């Protein structure tokens, strides 16, 4: 369920595995995070920043102006793009 609040979006989470909830409880006991919702909010924000940086790097590689970042990417697959004579590489993040 998503609620809109001006330009912010409130995310209501459910069905987190008990193991994850137990880990968050440990972090709360140790004083790392004040609450479950704050921990989830920080984790979501951090993941969005990581994905955004990856997309920016991917765009630069596709445009051909960012060749020194190739070591971070897996360039094994190709795809044909309509209107372009040479194949484009499908790029994905290495885990």
Short mmCIF file of N, CA and C in Angstrom, two decimals:
data_model
loop_
_atom_site.label_atom_id
_atom_site.label_comp_id
_atom_site.label_asym_id
_atom_site.label_seq_id
_atom_site.Cartn_x
_atom_site.Cartn_y
_atom_site.Cartn_z
N UNK A 1 0.84 -1.17 0.00
CA UNK A 1 0.00 0.00 0.00
C UNK A 1 0.89 1.24 0.00
N UNK A 2 0.57 2.20 -0.85
CA UNK A 2 1.37 3.41 -0.96
C UNK A 2 0.48 4.61 -0.70
N UNK A 3 0.95 5.51 0.14
CA UNK A 3 0.22 6.74 0.41
C UNK A 3 1.05 7.91 -0.10
N UNK A 4 0.42 8.87 -0.75
CA UNK A 4 1.12 10.04 -1.26
C UNK A 4 0.97 11.18 -0.27
N UNK A 5 2.07 11.80 0.07
CA UNK A 5 2.08 12.91 1.00
C UNK A 5 2.91 14.03 0.37
N UNK A 6 2.25 14.97 -0.28
CA UNK A 6 2.91 16.05 -1.03
C UNK A 6 3.87 15.42 -2.04
N UNK A 7 5.16 15.73 -1.95
CA UNK A 7 6.11 15.17 -2.90
C UNK A 7 6.84 13.96 -2.33
N UNK A 8 6.48 13.54 -1.15
CA UNK A 8 7.10 12.37 -0.54
C UNK A 8 6.16 11.18 -0.68
N UNK A 9 6.72 10.00 -0.67
CA UNK A 9 5.90 8.80 -0.74
C UNK A 9 6.12 8.01 0.55
N UNK A 10 5.08 7.65 1.19
CA UNK A 10 5.16 6.85 2.40
C UNK A 10 5.03 5.38 2.00
N UNK A 11 6.00 4.59 2.35
CA UNK A 11 6.00 3.18 1.99
C UNK A 11 5.66 2.36 3.22
N UNK A 12 4.65 1.54 3.11
CA UNK A 12 4.25 0.66 4.20
C UNK A 12 4.73 -0.74 3.84
N UNK A 13 5.59 -1.31 4.68
CA UNK A 13 6.15 -2.62 4.37
C UNK A 13 5.44 -3.70 5.16
N UNK A 14 5.44 -4.87 4.59
CA UNK A 14 4.87 -6.02 5.29
C UNK A 14 5.58 -7.27 4.80
N UNK A 15 5.37 -8.35 5.51
CA UNK A 15 5.89 -9.66 5.12
C UNK A 15 7.41 -9.72 5.04
N UNK A 16 8.10 -9.02 5.92
CA UNK A 16 9.55 -9.20 6.01
C UNK A 16 9.82 -10.51 6.73
N UNK A 17 10.82 -11.25 6.28
CA UNK A 17 11.14 -12.51 6.96
C UNK A 17 11.54 -12.26 8.42
N UNK A 18 11.21 -13.20 9.27
CA UNK A 18 11.49 -13.06 10.70
C UNK A 18 12.98 -12.91 10.97
N UNK A 19 13.81 -13.56 10.17
CA UNK A 19 15.26 -13.45 10.34
C UNK A 19 15.73 -12.00 10.18
N UNK A 20 15.18 -11.31 9.19
CA UNK A 20 15.55 -9.91 8.98
C UNK A 20 15.05 -9.05 10.13
N UNK A 21 13.82 -9.30 10.58
CA UNK A 21 13.29 -8.53 11.71
C UNK A 21 14.13 -8.77 12.97
N UNK A 22 14.58 -10.00 13.18
CA UNK A 22 15.44 -10.29 14.33
C UNK A 22 16.76 -9.53 14.24
N UNK A 23 17.33 -9.46 13.04
CA UNK A 23 18.58 -8.71 12.87
C UNK A 23 18.37 -7.22 13.15
N UNK A 24 17.26 -6.68 12.69
CA UNK A 24 16.96 -5.27 12.95
C UNK A 24 16.79 -5.04 14.45
N UNK A 25 16.15 -5.99 15.14
CA UNK A 25 16.00 -5.89 16.60
C UNK A 25 17.37 -5.85 17.28
N UNK A 26 18.32 -6.68 16.80
CA UNK A 26 19.67 -6.65 17.36
C UNK A 26 20.31 -5.28 17.16
N UNK A 27 20.14 -4.71 15.96
CA UNK A 27 20.70 -3.39 15.69
C UNK A 27 20.09 -2.34 16.61
N UNK A 28 18.80 -2.49 16.90
CA UNK A 28 18.14 -1.55 17.82
C UNK A 28 18.71 -1.70 19.23
N UNK A 29 18.94 -2.95 19.68
CA UNK A 29 19.52 -3.18 21.01
C UNK A 29 20.93 -2.60 21.11
N UNK A 30 21.70 -2.70 20.04
CA UNK A 30 23.07 -2.20 20.04
C UNK A 30 23.13 -0.68 19.85
N UNK A 31 22.00 -0.06 19.53
CA UNK A 31 21.96 1.38 19.34
C UNK A 31 22.37 1.84 17.95
N UNK A 32 22.42 0.93 16.99
CA UNK A 32 22.80 1.29 15.63
C UNK A 32 21.66 2.05 14.94
N UNK A 33 20.44 1.67 15.22
CA UNK A 33 19.29 2.32 14.61
C UNK A 33 18.20 2.52 15.67
N UNK A 34 17.45 3.62 15.59
CA UNK A 34 16.43 3.87 16.60
C UNK A 34 15.16 3.03 16.46
N UNK A 35 14.82 2.64 15.22
CA UNK A 35 13.57 1.89 15.02
C UNK A 35 13.66 1.06 13.74
N UNK A 36 12.71 0.14 13.61
CA UNK A 36 12.66 -0.67 12.38
C UNK A 36 12.41 0.20 11.17
N UNK A 37 11.45 1.10 11.28
CA UNK A 37 11.11 1.92 10.12
C UNK A 37 12.28 2.79 9.69
N UNK A 38 13.03 3.32 10.64
CA UNK A 38 14.20 4.14 10.30
C UNK A 38 15.26 3.29 9.60
N UNK A 39 15.48 2.07 10.07
CA UNK A 39 16.46 1.18 9.44
C UNK A 39 16.04 0.85 8.01
N UNK A 40 14.77 0.52 7.81
CA UNK A 40 14.28 0.19 6.47
C UNK A 40 14.36 1.42 5.56
N UNK A 41 14.03 2.59 6.09
CA UNK A 41 14.11 3.82 5.31
C UNK A 41 15.55 4.08 4.86
N UNK A 42 16.51 3.94 5.77
CA UNK A 42 17.92 4.15 5.42
C UNK A 42 18.39 3.13 4.39
N UNK A 43 18.00 1.87 4.57
CA UNK A 43 18.42 0.82 3.63
C UNK A 43 17.85 1.08 2.24
N UNK A 44 16.60 1.48 2.18
CA UNK A 44 15.96 1.78 0.90
C UNK A 44 16.63 2.96 0.22
N UNK A 45 16.90 4.01 0.99
CA UNK A 45 17.56 5.20 0.44
C UNK A 45 18.95 4.86 -0.08
N UNK A 46 19.70 4.07 0.67
CA UNK A 46 21.04 3.68 0.25
C UNK A 46 21.00 2.86 -1.03
N UNK A 47 20.07 1.91 -1.13
CA UNK A 47 19.96 1.08 -2.33
C UNK A 47 19.57 1.92 -3.54
N UNK A 48 18.69 2.89 -3.36
CA UNK A 48 18.30 3.76 -4.47
C UNK A 48 19.50 4.56 -4.96
N UNK A 49 20.32 5.08 -4.02
CA UNK A 49 21.51 5.82 -4.42
C UNK A 49 22.48 4.93 -5.20
N UNK A 50 22.67 3.69 -4.75
CA UNK A 50 23.57 2.76 -5.44
C UNK A 50 23.05 2.48 -6.85
N UNK A 51 21.76 2.21 -6.98
CA UNK A 51 21.18 1.94 -8.29
C UNK A 51 21.27 3.15 -9.21
N UNK A 52 21.06 4.34 -8.66
CA UNK A 52 21.15 5.57 -9.45
C UNK A 52 22.57 5.77 -9.98
N UNK A 53 23.57 5.57 -9.14
CA UNK A 53 24.97 5.69 -9.58
C UNK A 53 25.28 4.65 -10.65
N UNK A 54 24.77 3.44 -10.50
CA UNK A 54 25.00 2.40 -11.50
C UNK A 54 24.38 2.79 -12.84
N UNK A 55 23.18 3.33 -12.81
CA UNK A 55 22.51 3.74 -14.05
C UNK A 55 23.29 4.86 -14.72
N UNK A 56 23.79 5.82 -13.94
CA UNK A 56 24.60 6.90 -14.52
C UNK A 56 25.84 6.33 -15.19
N UNK A 57 26.53 5.39 -14.53
CA UNK A 57 27.72 4.77 -15.11
C UNK A 57 27.36 3.99 -16.37
N UNK A 58 26.24 3.27 -16.36
CA UNK A 58 25.82 2.49 -17.52
C UNK A 58 25.56 3.40 -18.71
N UNK A 59 24.88 4.53 -18.49
CA UNK A 59 24.62 5.47 -19.57
C UNK A 59 25.91 5.99 -20.17
N UNK A 60 26.91 6.26 -19.33
CA UNK A 60 28.18 6.76 -19.84
C UNK A 60 28.90 5.70 -20.66
N UNK A 61 28.83 4.44 -20.25
CA UNK A 61 29.47 3.37 -21.01
C UNK A 61 28.77 3.18 -22.34
N UNK A 62 27.44 3.21 -22.36
CA UNK A 62 26.69 3.05 -23.61
C UNK A 62 27.02 4.18 -24.57
N UNK A 63 27.16 5.41 -24.06
CA UNK A 63 27.50 6.54 -24.91
C UNK A 63 28.94 6.48 -25.39
N UNK A 64 29.77 5.67 -24.75
CA UNK A 64 31.14 5.50 -25.20
C UNK A 64 32.13 6.45 -24.55
N UNK A 65 31.73 7.21 -23.55
CA UNK A 65 32.63 8.19 -22.98
C UNK A 65 33.14 7.83 -21.60
N UNK A 66 33.02 6.60 -21.19
CA UNK A 66 33.38 6.25 -19.82
C UNK A 66 34.06 4.88 -19.80
N UNK A 67 35.08 4.72 -20.61
CA UNK A 67 35.72 3.42 -20.82
C UNK A 67 36.46 2.89 -19.60
N UNK A 68 36.88 3.75 -18.68
CA UNK A 68 37.64 3.27 -17.53
C UNK A 68 36.77 2.60 -16.47
N UNK A 69 35.48 2.56 -16.62
CA UNK A 69 34.59 1.89 -15.66
C UNK A 69 34.20 0.49 -16.12
N UNK A 70 34.79 0.01 -17.20
CA UNK A 70 34.43 -1.29 -17.75
C UNK A 70 34.62 -2.41 -16.74
N UNK A 71 35.63 -2.31 -15.86
CA UNK A 71 35.89 -3.40 -14.92
C UNK A 71 34.74 -3.63 -13.95
N UNK A 72 33.85 -2.65 -13.77
CA UNK A 72 32.72 -2.81 -12.87
C UNK A 72 31.52 -3.48 -13.54
N UNK A 73 31.58 -3.69 -14.84
CA UNK A 73 30.42 -4.15 -15.58
C UNK A 73 30.68 -5.50 -16.25
N UNK A 74 29.62 -6.26 -16.44
CA UNK A 74 29.70 -7.53 -17.14
C UNK A 74 29.25 -7.30 -18.58
N UNK A 75 30.15 -7.40 -19.53
CA UNK A 75 29.85 -7.04 -20.91
C UNK A 75 29.80 -8.27 -21.82
N UNK A 76 29.14 -9.33 -21.40
CA UNK A 76 29.17 -10.58 -22.14
C UNK A 76 28.04 -10.73 -23.16
N UNK A 77 26.95 -10.02 -22.98
CA UNK A 77 25.80 -10.22 -23.85
C UNK A 77 25.62 -9.01 -24.76
N UNK A 78 25.01 -9.25 -25.91
CA UNK A 78 24.77 -8.19 -26.87
C UNK A 78 23.30 -8.18 -27.27
N UNK A 79 22.84 -7.04 -27.74
CA UNK A 79 21.47 -6.91 -28.21
C UNK A 79 21.47 -5.98 -29.43
N UNK A 80 20.63 -6.27 -30.40
CA UNK A 80 20.49 -5.40 -31.56
C UNK A 80 19.47 -4.32 -31.24
N UNK A 81 19.83 -3.08 -31.54
CA UNK A 81 18.93 -1.96 -31.31
C UNK A 81 18.46 -1.48 -32.68
N UNK A 82 17.14 -1.38 -32.90
CA UNK A 82 16.63 -0.93 -34.20
C UNK A 82 17.19 0.44 -34.57
N UNK A 83 17.65 0.57 -35.80
CA UNK A 83 18.18 1.84 -36.29
C UNK A 83 19.66 2.03 -36.05
N UNK A 84 20.32 1.09 -35.38
CA UNK A 84 21.76 1.20 -35.12
C UNK A 84 22.44 -0.01 -35.74
N UNK A 85 23.52 0.23 -36.48
CA UNK A 85 24.16 -0.83 -37.25
C UNK A 85 24.95 -1.82 -36.42
N UNK A 86 25.50 -1.41 -35.30
CA UNK A 86 26.33 -2.32 -34.51
C UNK A 86 25.57 -2.77 -33.27
N UNK A 87 25.90 -3.95 -32.73
CA UNK A 87 25.18 -4.45 -31.54
C UNK A 87 25.57 -3.69 -30.28
N UNK A 88 24.61 -3.43 -29.43
CA UNK A 88 24.86 -2.83 -28.12
C UNK A 88 25.09 -3.94 -27.12
N UNK A 89 25.87 -3.65 -26.11
CA UNK A 89 26.11 -4.62 -25.05
C UNK A 89 25.04 -4.47 -23.98
N UNK A 90 24.51 -5.60 -23.50
CA UNK A 90 23.60 -5.58 -22.35
C UNK A 90 24.49 -5.52 -21.12
N UNK A 91 24.26 -4.54 -20.30
CA UNK A 91 25.13 -4.30 -19.15
C UNK A 91 24.37 -4.57 -17.87
N UNK A 92 25.00 -5.32 -16.95
CA UNK A 92 24.38 -5.57 -15.65
C UNK A 92 25.46 -5.52 -14.59
N UNK A 93 25.05 -5.27 -13.37
CA UNK A 93 26.00 -5.14 -12.28
C UNK A 93 26.50 -6.50 -11.83
N UNK A 94 27.79 -6.59 -11.55
CA UNK A 94 28.36 -7.83 -11.01
C UNK A 94 28.11 -7.89 -9.52
N UNK A 95 27.74 -9.04 -9.01
CA UNK A 95 27.52 -9.20 -7.57
C UNK A 95 28.68 -9.91 -6.93
#
